[in-house]
PDB file of C-alpha atoms in Angstrom:
ATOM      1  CA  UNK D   1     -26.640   2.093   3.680  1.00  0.00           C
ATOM      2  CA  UNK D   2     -25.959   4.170   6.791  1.00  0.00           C
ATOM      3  CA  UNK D   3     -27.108   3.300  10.004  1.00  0.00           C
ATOM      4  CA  UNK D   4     -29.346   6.134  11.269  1.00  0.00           C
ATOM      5  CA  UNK D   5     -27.750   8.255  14.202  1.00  0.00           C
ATOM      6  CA  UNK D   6     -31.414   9.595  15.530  1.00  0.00           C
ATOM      7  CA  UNK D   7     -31.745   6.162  16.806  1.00  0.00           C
ATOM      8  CA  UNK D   8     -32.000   5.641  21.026  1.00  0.00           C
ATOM      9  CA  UNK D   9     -33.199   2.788  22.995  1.00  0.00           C
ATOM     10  CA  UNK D  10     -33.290   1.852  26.650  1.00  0.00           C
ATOM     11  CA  UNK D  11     -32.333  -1.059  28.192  1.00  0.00           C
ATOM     12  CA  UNK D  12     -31.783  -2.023  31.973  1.00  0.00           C
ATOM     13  CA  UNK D  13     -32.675   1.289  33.003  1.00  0.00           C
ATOM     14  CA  UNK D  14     -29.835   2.761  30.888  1.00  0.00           C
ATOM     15  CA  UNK D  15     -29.716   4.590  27.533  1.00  0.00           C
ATOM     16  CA  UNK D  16     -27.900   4.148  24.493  1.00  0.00           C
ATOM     17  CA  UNK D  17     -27.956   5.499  20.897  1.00  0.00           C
ATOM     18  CA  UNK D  18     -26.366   4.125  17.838  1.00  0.00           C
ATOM     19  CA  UNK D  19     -22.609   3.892  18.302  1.00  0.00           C
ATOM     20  CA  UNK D  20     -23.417   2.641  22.461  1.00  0.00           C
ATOM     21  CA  UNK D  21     -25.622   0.122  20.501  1.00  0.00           C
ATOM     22  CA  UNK D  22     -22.974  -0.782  18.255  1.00  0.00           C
ATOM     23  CA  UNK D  23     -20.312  -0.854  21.235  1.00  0.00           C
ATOM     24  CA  UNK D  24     -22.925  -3.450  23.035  1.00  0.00           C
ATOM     25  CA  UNK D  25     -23.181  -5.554  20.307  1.00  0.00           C
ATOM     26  CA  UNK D  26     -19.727  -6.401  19.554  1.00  0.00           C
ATOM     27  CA  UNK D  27     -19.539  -5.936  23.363  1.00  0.00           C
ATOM     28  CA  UNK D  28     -21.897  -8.785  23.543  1.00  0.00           C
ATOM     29  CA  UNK D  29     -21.445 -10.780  20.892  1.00  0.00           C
ATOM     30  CA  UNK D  30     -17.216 -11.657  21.698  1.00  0.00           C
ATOM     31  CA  UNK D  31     -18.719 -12.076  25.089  1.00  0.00           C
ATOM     32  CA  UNK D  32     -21.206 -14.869  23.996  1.00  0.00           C
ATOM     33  CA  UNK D  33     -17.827 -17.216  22.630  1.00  0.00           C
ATOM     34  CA  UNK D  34     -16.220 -16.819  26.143  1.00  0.00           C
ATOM     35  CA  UNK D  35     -19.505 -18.058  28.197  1.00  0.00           C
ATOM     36  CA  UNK D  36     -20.289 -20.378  25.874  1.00  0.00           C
ATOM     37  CA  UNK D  37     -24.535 -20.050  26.908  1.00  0.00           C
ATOM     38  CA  UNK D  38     -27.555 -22.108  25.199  1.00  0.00           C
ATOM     39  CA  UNK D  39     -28.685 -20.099  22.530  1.00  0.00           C
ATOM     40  CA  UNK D  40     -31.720 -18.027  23.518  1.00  0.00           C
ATOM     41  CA  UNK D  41     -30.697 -17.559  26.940  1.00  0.00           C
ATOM     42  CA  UNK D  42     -27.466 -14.797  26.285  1.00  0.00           C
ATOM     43  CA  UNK D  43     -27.395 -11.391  26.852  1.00  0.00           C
ATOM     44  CA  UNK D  44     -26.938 -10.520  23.469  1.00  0.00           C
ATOM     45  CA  UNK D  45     -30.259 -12.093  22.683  1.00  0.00           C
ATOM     46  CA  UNK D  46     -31.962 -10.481  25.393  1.00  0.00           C
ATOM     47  CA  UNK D  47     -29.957  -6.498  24.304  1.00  0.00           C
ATOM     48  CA  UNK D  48     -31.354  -7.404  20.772  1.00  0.00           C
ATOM     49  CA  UNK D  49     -34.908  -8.386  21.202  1.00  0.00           C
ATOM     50  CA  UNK D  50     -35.102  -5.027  23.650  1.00  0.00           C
ATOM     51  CA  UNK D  51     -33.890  -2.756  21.131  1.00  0.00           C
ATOM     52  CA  UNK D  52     -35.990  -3.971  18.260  1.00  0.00           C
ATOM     53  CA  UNK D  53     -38.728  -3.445  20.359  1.00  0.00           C
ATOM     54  CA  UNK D  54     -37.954   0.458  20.837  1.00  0.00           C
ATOM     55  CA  UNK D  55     -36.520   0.921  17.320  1.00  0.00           C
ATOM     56  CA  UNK D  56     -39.127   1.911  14.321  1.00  0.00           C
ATOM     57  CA  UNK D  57     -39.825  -0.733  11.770  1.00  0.00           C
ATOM     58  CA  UNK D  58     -37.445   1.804   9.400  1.00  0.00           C
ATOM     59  CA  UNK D  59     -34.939   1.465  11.045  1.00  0.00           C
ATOM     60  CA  UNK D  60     -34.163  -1.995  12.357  1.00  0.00           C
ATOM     61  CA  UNK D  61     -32.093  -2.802   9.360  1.00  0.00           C
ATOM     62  CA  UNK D  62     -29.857  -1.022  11.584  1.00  0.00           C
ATOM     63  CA  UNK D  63     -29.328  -4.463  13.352  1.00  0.00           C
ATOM     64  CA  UNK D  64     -28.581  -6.307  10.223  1.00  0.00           C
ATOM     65  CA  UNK D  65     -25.490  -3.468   9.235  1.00  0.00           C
ATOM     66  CA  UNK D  66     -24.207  -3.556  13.629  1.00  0.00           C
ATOM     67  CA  UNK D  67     -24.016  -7.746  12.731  1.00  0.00           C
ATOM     68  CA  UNK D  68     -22.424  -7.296   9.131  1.00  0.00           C
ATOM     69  CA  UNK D  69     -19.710  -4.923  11.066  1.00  0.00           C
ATOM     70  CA  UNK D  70     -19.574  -7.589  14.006  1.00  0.00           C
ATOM     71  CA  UNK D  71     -18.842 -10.257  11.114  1.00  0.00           C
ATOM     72  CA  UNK D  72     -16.181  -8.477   9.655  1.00  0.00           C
ATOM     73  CA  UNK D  73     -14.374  -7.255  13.094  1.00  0.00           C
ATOM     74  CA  UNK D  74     -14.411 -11.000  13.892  1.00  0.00           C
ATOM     75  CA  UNK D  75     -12.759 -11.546  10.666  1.00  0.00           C
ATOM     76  CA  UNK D  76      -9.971  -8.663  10.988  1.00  0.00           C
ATOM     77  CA  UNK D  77      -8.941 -10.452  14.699  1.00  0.00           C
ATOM     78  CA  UNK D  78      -6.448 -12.635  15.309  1.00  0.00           C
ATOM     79  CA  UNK D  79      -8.130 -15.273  16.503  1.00  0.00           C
ATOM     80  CA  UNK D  80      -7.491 -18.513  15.251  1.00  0.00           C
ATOM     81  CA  UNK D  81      -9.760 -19.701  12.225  1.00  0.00           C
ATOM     82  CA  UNK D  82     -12.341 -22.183  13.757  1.00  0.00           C
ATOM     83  CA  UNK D  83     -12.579 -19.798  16.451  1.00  0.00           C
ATOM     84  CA  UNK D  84     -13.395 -16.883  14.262  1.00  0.00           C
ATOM     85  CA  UNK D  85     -16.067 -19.295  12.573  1.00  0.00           C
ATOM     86  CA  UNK D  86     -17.763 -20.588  15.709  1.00  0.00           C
ATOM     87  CA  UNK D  87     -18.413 -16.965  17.045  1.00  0.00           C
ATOM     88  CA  UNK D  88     -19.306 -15.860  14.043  1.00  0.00           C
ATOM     89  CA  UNK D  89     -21.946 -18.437  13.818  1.00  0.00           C
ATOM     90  CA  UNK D  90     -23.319 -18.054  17.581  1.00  0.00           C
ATOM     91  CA  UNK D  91     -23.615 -14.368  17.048  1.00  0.00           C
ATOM     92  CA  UNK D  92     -25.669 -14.660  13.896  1.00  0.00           C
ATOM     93  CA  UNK D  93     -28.072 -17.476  15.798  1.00  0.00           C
ATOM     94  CA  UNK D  94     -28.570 -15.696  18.766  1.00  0.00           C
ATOM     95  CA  UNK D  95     -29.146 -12.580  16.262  1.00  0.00           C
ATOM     96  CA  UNK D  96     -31.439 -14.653  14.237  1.00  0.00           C
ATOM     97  CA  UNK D  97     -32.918 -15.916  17.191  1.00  0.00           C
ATOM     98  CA  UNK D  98     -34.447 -12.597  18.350  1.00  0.00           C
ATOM     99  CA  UNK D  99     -35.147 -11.688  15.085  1.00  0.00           C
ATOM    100  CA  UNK D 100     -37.296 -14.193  14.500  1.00  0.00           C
ATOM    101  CA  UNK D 101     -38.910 -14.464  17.906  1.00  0.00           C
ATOM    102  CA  UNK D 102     -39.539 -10.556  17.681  1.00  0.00           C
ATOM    103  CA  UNK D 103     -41.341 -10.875  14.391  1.00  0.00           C
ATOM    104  CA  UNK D 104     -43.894 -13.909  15.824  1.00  0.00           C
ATOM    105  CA  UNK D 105     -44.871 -11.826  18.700  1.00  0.00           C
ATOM    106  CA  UNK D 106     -45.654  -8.938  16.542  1.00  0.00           C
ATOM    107  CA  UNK D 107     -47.879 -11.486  14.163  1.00  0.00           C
TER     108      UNK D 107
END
């Protein structure tokens, strides 16, 4: 499944489209391991739960394919194993996270 290239959001007064949102994300997402933040509270979280509120119900599977790419760029790194797996697993919770908060406001 390709991630659809039509796609633009705005956040903090700036735009992006699809590859700037992918760029973020990892961006964001390496960044979370290094500050080491309660979940919730990261700008990844916050970069997320914008964009899914800009992005058409179509085409926020988008986010799913940007965190299966994060997973696997993690992966290709050379960070040490139990590093690899703790990012890995903050990404996906803060990424869950919004997710799941996104959906109960929209219910």
């Amino acid at each position: 499944m390709e991630i659809p290239q039509r796609v633009s959001v705005r956040y903090k007064d700036a735009s992006y489209n699809t590859n700037e949102i992918r760029l973020t994300t990892f961006r964001l997402g390496l960044q979370i391991w290094d500050e080491q933040t309660k979940p919730r509270k990261t700008e990844l979280y916050q970069f997320i739960s914008s964009c899914l509120k800009q992005v058409d119900r179509q085409d926020r599977f988008m986010f799913s394919l940007l965190f299966i790419e994060l997973t696997d760029l993690i992966r290709n790194s050379s960070l040490e194993r139990g590093t690899k797996e703790v990012l890995i697993k903050t990404a996906f919770r803060e990424f869950a996270c919004a997710i799941t908060d996104f959906e109960d406001v929209a219910k």
